[in-house]
Amino acid sequence: QVQLVESGGGLVQAGGSLKLSCLASGRTFSTYTMGWFRQAPGKEREFVAAIRWSGYYADSVKGRFTISRDNAKNTAYLQMNSLKPEDTAVYYCAATKLVLPTTPGVYDYWGQGTQVTVSS
């Protein structure tokens, strides 16, 4: 069983930056792909980025967001720069044994989410 806890969300102006963290329990963190997803009100949950050995990104965030991980700290990160109002959503981290999937349904473990609000 893996438990995930996100942190780092908040309110930021357009053009600003935030860094999200996802702390995982367990001793096998390095064997999981870590993904970040987001869900805006009235919309489906969408893929943002994932990392196993290197990052993979949705087109909408490529060049602005950077995913990373520190296996020694059991933590995944999402550095978000040049934020836009359309990035406003609840951001979730998730874990799977599969390699870099983008479909939410194949992720086995999920955090509770952290709110990111970008004002214009």
Tab-separated table of N, CA, C and O in Angstrom:
chain	number	residue	atom	x	y	z
A	1	GLN	N	0.841	-1.186	0.000
A	1	GLN	CA	0.000	0.000	0.000
A	1	GLN	C	0.879	1.241	0.000
A	1	GLN	O	1.865	1.320	0.729
A	2	VAL	N	0.519	2.206	-0.833
A	2	VAL	CA	1.256	3.459	-0.922
A	2	VAL	C	0.311	4.602	-0.580
A	2	VAL	O	-0.798	4.667	-1.111
A	3	GLN	N	0.732	5.460	0.299
A	3	GLN	CA	-0.049	6.669	0.624
A	3	GLN	C	0.679	7.886	0.075
A	3	GLN	O	1.902	7.993	0.208
A	4	LEU	N	-0.086	8.781	-0.530
A	4	LEU	CA	0.478	9.963	-1.169
A	4	LEU	C	-0.131	11.215	-0.549
A	4	LEU	O	-1.357	11.289	-0.364
A	5	VAL	N	0.718	12.186	-0.261
A	5	VAL	CA	0.247	13.447	0.319
A	5	VAL	C	0.852	14.602	-0.465
A	5	VAL	O	2.082	14.758	-0.499
A	6	GLU	N	-0.028	15.393	-1.086
A	6	GLU	CA	0.423	16.549	-1.850
A	6	GLU	C	0.494	17.788	-0.958
A	6	GLU	O	-0.239	17.912	0.025
A	7	SER	N	1.351	18.706	-1.355
A	7	SER	CA	1.435	20.005	-0.690
A	7	SER	C	1.975	21.022	-1.681
A	7	SER	O	2.498	20.651	-2.740
A	8	GLY	N	1.831	22.300	-1.327
A	8	GLY	CA	2.421	23.349	-2.144
A	8	GLY	C	1.453	24.152	-2.984
A	8	GLY	O	1.858	25.102	-3.657
A	9	GLY	N	0.182	23.783	-2.969
A	9	GLY	CA	-0.787	24.547	-3.737
A	9	GLY	C	-1.034	25.914	-3.119
A	9	GLY	O	-0.561	26.220	-2.030
A	10	GLY	N	-1.784	26.750	-3.842
A	10	GLY	CA	-2.095	28.071	-3.330
A	10	GLY	C	-2.617	28.981	-4.406
A	10	GLY	O	-2.983	28.531	-5.499
A	11	LEU	N	-2.648	30.267	-4.079
A	11	LEU	CA	-3.126	31.297	-4.992
A	11	LEU	C	-1.925	32.064	-5.528
A	11	LEU	O	-1.060	32.500	-4.759
A	12	VAL	N	-1.883	32.234	-6.836
A	12	VAL	CA	-0.769	32.932	-7.464
A	12	VAL	C	-1.302	33.741	-8.644
A	12	VAL	O	-2.310	33.375	-9.244
A	13	GLN	N	-0.640	34.824	-8.947
A	13	GLN	CA	-1.022	35.625	-10.103
A	13	GLN	C	-0.515	34.993	-11.396
A	13	GLN	O	0.478	34.240	-11.387
A	14	ALA	N	-1.186	35.295	-12.473
A	14	ALA	CA	-0.753	34.813	-13.781
A	14	ALA	C	0.698	35.220	-14.026
A	14	ALA	O	1.094	36.348	-13.726
A	15	GLY	N	1.465	34.288	-14.565
A	15	GLY	CA	2.886	34.509	-14.780
A	15	GLY	C	3.761	34.066	-13.627
A	15	GLY	O	4.985	34.014	-13.767
A	16	GLY	N	3.137	33.752	-12.501
A	16	GLY	CA	3.885	33.341	-11.331
A	16	GLY	C	4.240	31.862	-11.344
A	16	GLY	O	4.000	31.152	-12.328
A	17	SER	N	4.812	31.411	-10.219
A	17	SER	CA	5.282	30.037	-10.100
A	17	SER	C	4.818	29.410	-8.788
A	17	SER	O	4.596	30.104	-7.800
A	18	LEU	N	4.683	28.109	-8.826
A	18	LEU	CA	4.421	27.300	-7.635
A	18	LEU	C	5.160	25.982	-7.800
A	18	LEU	O	5.374	25.519	-8.927
A	19	LYS	N	5.518	25.382	-6.668
A	19	LYS	CA	6.129	24.052	-6.704
A	19	LYS	C	5.318	23.124	-5.818
A	19	LYS	O	5.180	23.362	-4.610
A	20	LEU	N	4.772	22.097	-6.419
A	20	LEU	CA	4.022	21.091	-5.694
A	20	LEU	C	4.940	19.945	-5.287
A	20	LEU	O	5.871	19.608	-6.008
A	21	SER	N	4.629	19.361	-4.140
A	21	SER	CA	5.362	18.194	-3.660
A	21	SER	C	4.392	17.060	-3.397
A	21	SER	O	3.233	17.295	-3.030
A	22	CYS	N	4.873	15.845	-3.560
A	22	CYS	CA	4.075	14.653	-3.287
A	22	CYS	C	4.944	13.684	-2.498
A	22	CYS	O	5.888	13.106	-3.042
A	23	LEU	N	4.621	13.530	-1.234
A	23	LEU	CA	5.371	12.636	-0.351
A	23	LEU	C	4.692	11.279	-0.325
A	23	LEU	O	3.487	11.180	-0.059
A	24	ALA	N	5.467	10.230	-0.587
A	24	ALA	CA	4.936	8.876	-0.635
A	24	ALA	C	5.428	8.050	0.543
A	24	ALA	O	6.577	8.198	0.978
A	25	SER	N	4.567	7.177	1.027
A	25	SER	CA	4.976	6.232	2.058
A	25	SER	C	5.547	4.989	1.381
A	25	SER	O	5.409	4.809	0.181
A	26	GLY	N	6.174	4.125	2.168
A	26	GLY	CA	6.649	2.863	1.615
A	26	GLY	C	8.122	2.892	1.236
A	26	GLY	O	8.742	3.959	1.183
A	27	ARG	N	8.646	1.694	0.955
A	27	ARG	CA	10.080	1.558	0.712
A	27	ARG	C	10.411	1.256	-0.734
A	27	ARG	O	11.567	1.003	-1.054
A	28	THR	N	9.389	1.287	-1.611
A	28	THR	CA	9.634	0.937	-3.010
A	28	THR	C	9.294	2.088	-3.939
A	28	THR	O	8.899	1.876	-5.080
A	29	PHE	N	9.446	3.292	-3.457
A	29	PHE	CA	9.057	4.485	-4.213
A	29	PHE	C	9.708	4.510	-5.590
A	29	PHE	O	9.074	4.861	-6.575
A	30	SER	N	10.968	4.128	-5.679
A	30	SER	CA	11.705	4.236	-6.948
A	30	SER	C	11.164	3.312	-8.033
A	30	SER	O	11.470	3.496	-9.213
A	31	THR	N	10.365	2.345	-7.663
A	31	THR	CA	9.840	1.397	-8.646
A	31	THR	C	8.519	1.849	-9.266
A	31	THR	O	7.966	1.161	-10.114
A	32	TYR	N	8.021	2.987	-8.826
A	32	TYR	CA	6.742	3.510	-9.323
A	32	TYR	C	6.956	4.657	-10.301
A	32	TYR	O	7.840	5.494	-10.113
A	33	THR	N	6.110	4.708	-11.320
A	33	THR	CA	5.940	5.932	-12.088
A	33	THR	C	5.073	6.865	-11.255
A	33	THR	O	4.033	6.455	-10.728
A	34	MET	N	5.511	8.105	-11.126
A	34	MET	CA	4.744	9.122	-10.424
A	34	MET	C	4.136	10.068	-11.447
A	34	MET	O	4.823	10.569	-12.338
A	35	GLY	N	2.858	10.288	-11.301
A	35	GLY	CA	2.152	11.158	-12.232
A	35	GLY	C	1.480	12.313	-11.517
A	35	GLY	O	1.160	12.222	-10.331
A	36	TRP	N	1.308	13.391	-12.250
A	36	TRP	CA	0.509	14.524	-11.781
A	36	TRP	C	-0.673	14.696	-12.734
A	36	TRP	O	-0.499	14.672	-13.964
A	37	PHE	N	-1.846	14.854	-12.142
A	37	PHE	CA	-3.069	15.093	-12.888
A	37	PHE	C	-3.738	16.332	-12.293
A	37	PHE	O	-3.389	16.766	-11.195
A	38	ARG	N	-4.690	16.883	-13.039
A	38	ARG	CA	-5.439	18.010	-12.498
A	38	ARG	C	-6.895	17.911	-12.927
A	38	ARG	O	-7.209	17.305	-13.947
A	39	GLN	N	-7.739	18.523	-12.120
A	39	GLN	CA	-9.170	18.506	-12.418
A	39	GLN	C	-9.764	19.860	-12.070
A	39	GLN	O	-9.728	20.278	-10.911
A	40	ALA	N	-10.289	20.524	-13.090
A	40	ALA	CA	-10.967	21.797	-12.907
A	40	ALA	C	-12.458	21.542	-12.721
A	40	ALA	O	-12.968	20.494	-13.137
A	41	PRO	N	-13.171	22.467	-12.108
A	41	PRO	CA	-14.610	22.279	-11.888
A	41	PRO	C	-15.351	21.992	-13.191
A	41	PRO	O	-15.164	22.698	-14.185
A	42	GLY	N	-16.154	20.940	-13.185
A	42	GLY	CA	-16.950	20.593	-14.352
A	42	GLY	C	-16.189	19.907	-15.461
A	42	GLY	O	-16.752	19.652	-16.525
A	43	LYS	N	-14.915	19.612	-15.227
A	43	LYS	CA	-14.096	18.967	-16.266
A	43	LYS	C	-13.562	17.630	-15.777
A	43	LYS	O	-13.537	17.355	-14.578
A	44	GLU	N	-13.148	16.809	-16.723
A	44	GLU	CA	-12.565	15.515	-16.371
A	44	GLU	C	-11.132	15.697	-15.876
A	44	GLU	O	-10.467	16.686	-16.187
A	45	ARG	N	-10.703	14.710	-15.119
A	45	ARG	CA	-9.320	14.730	-14.655
A	45	ARG	C	-8.397	14.532	-15.853
A	45	ARG	O	-8.614	13.634	-16.669
A	46	GLU	N	-7.361	15.369	-15.947
A	46	GLU	CA	-6.482	15.296	-17.110
A	46	GLU	C	-5.031	15.115	-16.700
A	46	GLU	O	-4.596	15.600	-15.651
A	47	PHE	N	-4.306	14.450	-17.556
A	47	PHE	CA	-2.890	14.206	-17.354
A	47	PHE	C	-2.099	15.497	-17.474
A	47	PHE	O	-2.356	16.310	-18.358
A	48	VAL	N	-1.120	15.662	-16.585
A	48	VAL	CA	-0.232	16.821	-16.631
A	48	VAL	C	1.197	16.378	-16.943
A	48	VAL	O	1.818	16.867	-17.886
A	49	ALA	N	1.725	15.470	-16.140
A	49	ALA	CA	3.115	15.026	-16.317
A	49	ALA	C	3.327	13.727	-15.566
A	49	ALA	O	2.571	13.400	-14.649
A	50	ALA	N	4.351	12.984	-15.978
A	50	ALA	CA	4.710	11.750	-15.289
A	50	ALA	C	6.222	11.564	-15.377
A	50	ALA	O	6.874	12.091	-16.286
A	51	ILE	N	6.740	10.788	-14.421
A	51	ILE	CA	8.183	10.530	-14.418
A	51	ILE	C	8.459	9.128	-13.890
A	51	ILE	O	7.859	8.689	-12.906
A	52	ARG	N	9.314	8.424	-14.601
A	52	ARG	CA	9.897	7.178	-14.094
A	52	ARG	C	11.396	7.426	-13.974
A	52	ARG	O	11.916	7.623	-12.886
A	53	TRP	N	12.087	7.473	-15.097
A	53	TRP	CA	13.496	7.867	-15.122
A	53	TRP	C	13.673	9.260	-15.732
A	53	TRP	O	14.670	9.930	-15.489
A	54	SER	N	12.693	9.670	-16.552
A	54	SER	CA	12.675	11.007	-17.123
A	54	SER	C	11.223	11.450	-17.248
A	54	SER	O	10.308	10.640	-17.122
A	55	GLY	N	11.036	12.740	-17.483
A	55	GLY	CA	9.687	13.282	-17.481
A	55	GLY	C	8.996	13.200	-18.827
A	55	GLY	O	9.626	13.149	-19.873
A	56	TYR	N	7.677	13.185	-18.738
A	56	TYR	CA	6.818	13.201	-19.922
A	56	TYR	C	5.670	14.157	-19.612
A	56	TYR	O	5.137	14.146	-18.508
A	57	TYR	N	5.296	15.011	-20.604
A	57	TYR	CA	4.388	16.113	-20.317
A	57	TYR	C	3.214	16.186	-21.291
A	57	TYR	O	3.331	15.823	-22.464
A	58	ALA	N	2.111	16.699	-20.784
A	58	ALA	CA	1.010	17.081	-21.661
A	58	ALA	C	1.447	18.297	-22.475
A	58	ALA	O	2.218	19.136	-21.999
A	59	ASP	N	0.932	18.408	-23.689
A	59	ASP	CA	1.314	19.527	-24.551
A	59	ASP	C	0.987	20.878	-23.916
A	59	ASP	O	1.705	21.854	-24.109
A	60	SER	N	-0.071	20.913	-23.131
A	60	SER	CA	-0.532	22.183	-22.552
A	60	SER	C	0.434	22.745	-21.510
A	60	SER	O	0.363	23.937	-21.190
A	61	VAL	N	1.323	21.912	-20.981
A	61	VAL	CA	2.245	22.397	-19.939
A	61	VAL	C	3.708	22.279	-20.343
A	61	VAL	O	4.589	22.733	-19.610
A	62	LYS	N	3.959	21.695	-21.495
A	62	LYS	CA	5.334	21.483	-21.942
A	62	LYS	C	6.052	22.821	-22.059
A	62	LYS	O	5.536	23.777	-22.626
A	63	GLY	N	7.252	22.885	-21.486
A	63	GLY	CA	8.027	24.113	-21.512
A	63	GLY	C	7.749	25.034	-20.337
A	63	GLY	O	8.500	25.987	-20.097
A	64	ARG	N	6.673	24.782	-19.586
A	64	ARG	CA	6.334	25.611	-18.431
A	64	ARG	C	6.452	24.836	-17.122
A	64	ARG	O	6.822	25.393	-16.093
A	65	PHE	N	6.120	23.552	-17.149
A	65	PHE	CA	6.151	22.714	-15.951
A	65	PHE	C	7.328	21.750	-16.043
A	65	PHE	O	7.686	21.282	-17.134
A	66	THR	N	7.882	21.415	-14.885
A	66	THR	CA	8.959	20.426	-14.809
A	66	THR	C	8.658	19.439	-13.691
A	66	THR	O	8.443	19.850	-12.538
A	67	ILE	N	8.636	18.169	-14.040
A	67	ILE	CA	8.435	17.126	-13.040
A	67	ILE	C	9.793	16.551	-12.655
A	67	ILE	O	10.692	16.424	-13.487
A	68	SER	N	9.943	16.231	-11.376
A	68	SER	CA	11.190	15.634	-10.893
A	68	SER	C	10.866	14.736	-9.709
A	68	SER	O	9.733	14.719	-9.220
A	69	ARG	N	11.867	13.998	-9.280
A	69	ARG	CA	11.673	13.124	-8.124
A	69	ARG	C	12.978	12.993	-7.364
A	69	ARG	O	14.066	13.092	-7.944
A	70	ASP	N	12.857	12.753	-6.066
A	70	ASP	CA	13.998	12.471	-5.207
A	70	ASP	C	13.692	11.156	-4.519
A	70	ASP	O	12.924	11.125	-3.546
A	71	ASN	N	14.248	10.079	-5.029
A	71	ASN	CA	13.936	8.757	-4.490
A	71	ASN	C	14.405	8.595	-3.045
A	71	ASN	O	13.812	7.843	-2.275
A	72	ALA	N	15.459	9.283	-2.664
A	72	ALA	CA	15.943	9.204	-1.292
A	72	ALA	C	14.954	9.829	-0.315
A	72	ALA	O	14.931	9.472	0.868
A	73	LYS	N	14.141	10.765	-0.799
A	73	LYS	CA	13.160	11.439	0.050
A	73	LYS	C	11.739	10.955	-0.209
A	73	LYS	O	10.785	11.504	0.341
A	74	ASN	N	11.578	9.961	-1.087
A	74	ASN	CA	10.236	9.452	-1.418
A	74	ASN	C	9.307	10.581	-1.865
A	74	ASN	O	8.108	10.591	-1.518
A	75	THR	N	9.827	11.509	-2.643
A	75	THR	CA	9.055	12.685	-2.999
A	75	THR	C	9.141	12.969	-4.495
A	75	THR	O	10.223	12.881	-5.090
A	76	ALA	N	7.994	13.303	-5.060
A	76	ALA	CA	7.914	13.797	-6.437
A	76	ALA	C	7.532	15.269	-6.393
A	76	ALA	O	6.852	15.713	-5.469
A	77	TYR	N	7.980	15.996	-7.407
A	77	TYR	CA	7.742	17.440	-7.454
A	77	TYR	C	7.153	17.843	-8.803
A	77	TYR	O	7.376	17.185	-9.814
A	78	LEU	N	6.452	18.956	-8.781
A	78	LEU	CA	5.992	19.567	-10.023
A	78	LEU	C	6.256	21.069	-9.909
A	78	LEU	O	5.570	21.763	-9.154
A	79	GLN	N	7.280	21.527	-10.613
A	79	GLN	CA	7.586	22.944	-10.666
A	79	GLN	C	6.761	23.566	-11.783
A	79	GLN	O	6.866	23.141	-12.939
A	80	MET	N	5.944	24.547	-11.431
A	80	MET	CA	5.037	25.168	-12.392
A	80	MET	C	5.418	26.631	-12.556
A	80	MET	O	5.344	27.404	-11.588
A	81	ASN	N	5.850	26.993	-13.747
A	81	ASN	CA	6.223	28.368	-14.070
A	81	ASN	C	5.285	28.947	-15.117
A	81	ASN	O	4.558	28.209	-15.782
A	82	SER	N	5.319	30.249	-15.252
A	82	SER	CA	4.482	30.937	-16.249
A	82	SER	C	3.038	30.478	-16.163
A	82	SER	O	2.402	30.162	-17.175
A	83	LEU	N	2.521	30.449	-14.963
A	83	LEU	CA	1.162	29.934	-14.742
A	83	LEU	C	0.118	30.808	-15.412
A	83	LEU	O	0.262	32.049	-15.481
A	84	LYS	N	-0.938	30.159	-15.875
A	84	LYS	CA	-2.035	30.820	-16.570
A	84	LYS	C	-3.333	30.557	-15.802
A	84	LYS	O	-3.438	29.537	-15.108
A	85	PRO	N	-4.325	31.417	-15.955
A	85	PRO	CA	-5.611	31.158	-15.287
A	85	PRO	C	-6.194	29.782	-15.634
A	85	PRO	O	-6.828	29.155	-14.773
A	86	GLU	N	-5.953	29.297	-16.830
A	86	GLU	CA	-6.480	27.986	-17.214
A	86	GLU	C	-5.761	26.831	-16.530
A	86	GLU	O	-6.169	25.671	-16.677
A	87	ASP	N	-4.697	27.107	-15.797
A	87	ASP	CA	-4.037	26.071	-14.988
A	87	ASP	C	-4.748	25.865	-13.638
A	87	ASP	O	-4.389	24.956	-12.892
A	88	THR	N	-5.723	26.694	-13.352
A	88	THR	CA	-6.467	26.575	-12.105
A	88	THR	C	-7.182	25.236	-12.030
A	88	THR	O	-7.929	24.868	-12.940
A	89	ALA	N	-6.920	24.492	-10.957
A	89	ALA	CA	-7.492	23.150	-10.797
A	89	ALA	C	-7.041	22.577	-9.464
A	89	ALA	O	-6.159	23.141	-8.803
A	90	VAL	N	-7.622	21.451	-9.103
A	90	VAL	CA	-7.070	20.635	-8.028
A	90	VAL	C	-6.049	19.701	-8.674
A	90	VAL	O	-6.350	19.021	-9.653
A	91	TYR	N	-4.850	19.698	-8.125
A	91	TYR	CA	-3.765	18.882	-8.652
A	91	TYR	C	-3.574	17.656	-7.772
A	91	TYR	O	-3.499	17.768	-6.542
A	92	TYR	N	-3.506	16.498	-8.425
A	92	TYR	CA	-3.360	15.224	-7.735
A	92	TYR	C	-2.065	14.545	-8.164
A	92	TYR	O	-1.711	14.580	-9.349
A	93	CYS	N	-1.399	13.910	-7.233
A	93	CYS	CA	-0.320	13.018	-7.625
A	93	CYS	C	-0.826	11.588	-7.535
A	93	CYS	O	-1.765	11.284	-6.792
A	94	ALA	N	-0.205	10.719	-8.303
A	94	ALA	CA	-0.636	9.337	-8.394
A	94	ALA	C	0.569	8.451	-8.675
A	94	ALA	O	1.604	8.923	-9.158
A	95	ALA	N	0.404	7.163	-8.377
A	95	ALA	CA	1.514	6.221	-8.554
A	95	ALA	C	1.030	4.951	-9.243
A	95	ALA	O	-0.085	4.480	-9.002
A	96	THR	N	1.900	4.417	-10.099
A	96	THR	CA	1.602	3.175	-10.806
A	96	THR	C	2.897	2.432	-11.081
A	96	THR	O	3.961	3.052	-11.197
A	97	LYS	N	2.790	1.114	-11.231
A	97	LYS	CA	3.958	0.316	-11.596
A	97	LYS	C	4.209	0.360	-13.104
A	97	LYS	O	5.283	-0.026	-13.565
A	98	LEU	N	3.217	0.816	-13.882
A	98	LEU	CA	3.384	0.884	-15.323
A	98	LEU	C	4.348	2.014	-15.685
A	98	LEU	O	4.619	2.899	-14.864
A	99	VAL	N	4.839	2.006	-16.904
A	99	VAL	CA	5.832	3.000	-17.327
A	99	VAL	C	5.156	4.127	-18.084
A	99	VAL	O	4.650	3.932	-19.185
A	100	LEU	N	5.098	5.311	-17.446
A	100	LEU	CA	4.638	6.559	-18.047
A	100	LEU	C	3.260	6.500	-18.693
A	100	LEU	O	3.071	6.969	-19.800
A	101	PRO	N	2.286	5.941	-18.018
A	101	PRO	CA	0.940	6.019	-18.582
A	101	PRO	C	0.335	7.403	-18.373
A	101	PRO	O	0.704	8.113	-17.445
A	102	THR	N	-0.587	7.767	-19.264
A	102	THR	CA	-1.247	9.064	-19.161
A	102	THR	C	-2.716	8.942	-18.804
A	102	THR	O	-3.407	9.947	-18.667
A	103	THR	N	-3.196	7.720	-18.659
A	103	THR	CA	-4.605	7.479	-18.363
A	103	THR	C	-4.804	7.356	-16.862
A	103	THR	O	-4.180	6.508	-16.223
A	104	PRO	N	-5.685	8.160	-16.282
A	104	PRO	CA	-5.873	8.112	-14.825
A	104	PRO	C	-6.258	6.728	-14.307
A	104	PRO	O	-5.830	6.336	-13.221
A	105	GLY	N	-7.024	5.987	-15.080
A	105	GLY	CA	-7.559	4.725	-14.604
A	105	GLY	C	-6.527	3.655	-14.309
A	105	GLY	O	-6.832	2.701	-13.599
A	106	VAL	N	-5.321	3.796	-14.833
A	106	VAL	CA	-4.312	2.758	-14.601
A	106	VAL	C	-3.395	3.090	-13.435
A	106	VAL	O	-2.490	2.324	-13.123
A	107	TYR	N	-3.628	4.234	-12.814
A	107	TYR	CA	-2.854	4.567	-11.626
A	107	TYR	C	-3.521	3.937	-10.407
A	107	TYR	O	-4.732	3.994	-10.249
A	108	ASP	N	-2.705	3.339	-9.545
A	108	ASP	CA	-3.231	2.554	-8.432
A	108	ASP	C	-3.447	3.372	-7.163
A	108	ASP	O	-4.308	3.037	-6.352
A	109	TYR	N	-2.642	4.388	-6.979
A	109	TYR	CA	-2.688	5.151	-5.725
A	109	TYR	C	-2.796	6.639	-6.039
A	109	TYR	O	-2.158	7.130	-6.981
A	110	TRP	N	-3.577	7.336	-5.213
A	110	TRP	CA	-3.846	8.754	-5.421
A	110	TRP	C	-3.743	9.518	-4.116
A	110	TRP	O	-4.103	8.999	-3.058
A	111	GLY	N	-3.277	10.763	-4.229
A	111	GLY	CA	-3.339	11.656	-3.091
A	111	GLY	C	-4.687	12.344	-3.018
A	111	GLY	O	-5.562	12.119	-3.873
A	112	GLN	N	-4.856	13.191	-2.011
A	112	GLN	CA	-6.123	13.887	-1.795
A	112	GLN	C	-6.261	15.131	-2.661
A	112	GLN	O	-7.370	15.655	-2.806
A	113	GLY	N	-5.161	15.611	-3.199
A	113	GLY	CA	-5.214	16.774	-4.067
A	113	GLY	C	-4.856	18.060	-3.344
A	113	GLY	O	-5.016	18.181	-2.134
A	114	THR	N	-4.356	19.017	-4.117
A	114	THR	CA	-4.043	20.341	-3.593
A	114	THR	C	-4.527	21.380	-4.606
A	114	THR	O	-4.340	21.219	-5.812
A	115	GLN	N	-5.169	22.422	-4.096
A	115	GLN	CA	-5.777	23.424	-4.962
A	115	GLN	C	-4.730	24.411	-5.465
A	115	GLN	O	-3.948	24.958	-4.677
A	116	VAL	N	-4.763	24.647	-6.776
A	116	VAL	CA	-3.942	25.693	-7.396
A	116	VAL	C	-4.891	26.667	-8.073
A	116	VAL	O	-5.711	26.267	-8.908
A	117	THR	N	-4.794	27.927	-7.693
A	117	THR	CA	-5.635	28.959	-8.279
A	117	THR	C	-4.745	30.052	-8.862
A	117	THR	O	-3.899	30.602	-8.157
A	118	VAL	N	-4.953	30.340	-10.140
A	118	VAL	CA	-4.161	31.354	-10.829
A	118	VAL	C	-5.087	32.502	-11.196
A	118	VAL	O	-6.034	32.324	-11.966
A	119	SER	N	-4.816	33.661	-10.650
A	119	SER	CA	-5.654	34.831	-10.922
A	119	SER	C	-5.103	35.614	-12.109
A	119	SER	O	-3.899	35.658	-12.340
A	120	SER	N	-6.020	36.237	-12.831
A	120	SER	CA	-5.609	37.003	-14.029
A	120	SER	C	-5.320	38.452	-13.692
A	120	SER	O	-5.580	38.906	-12.605
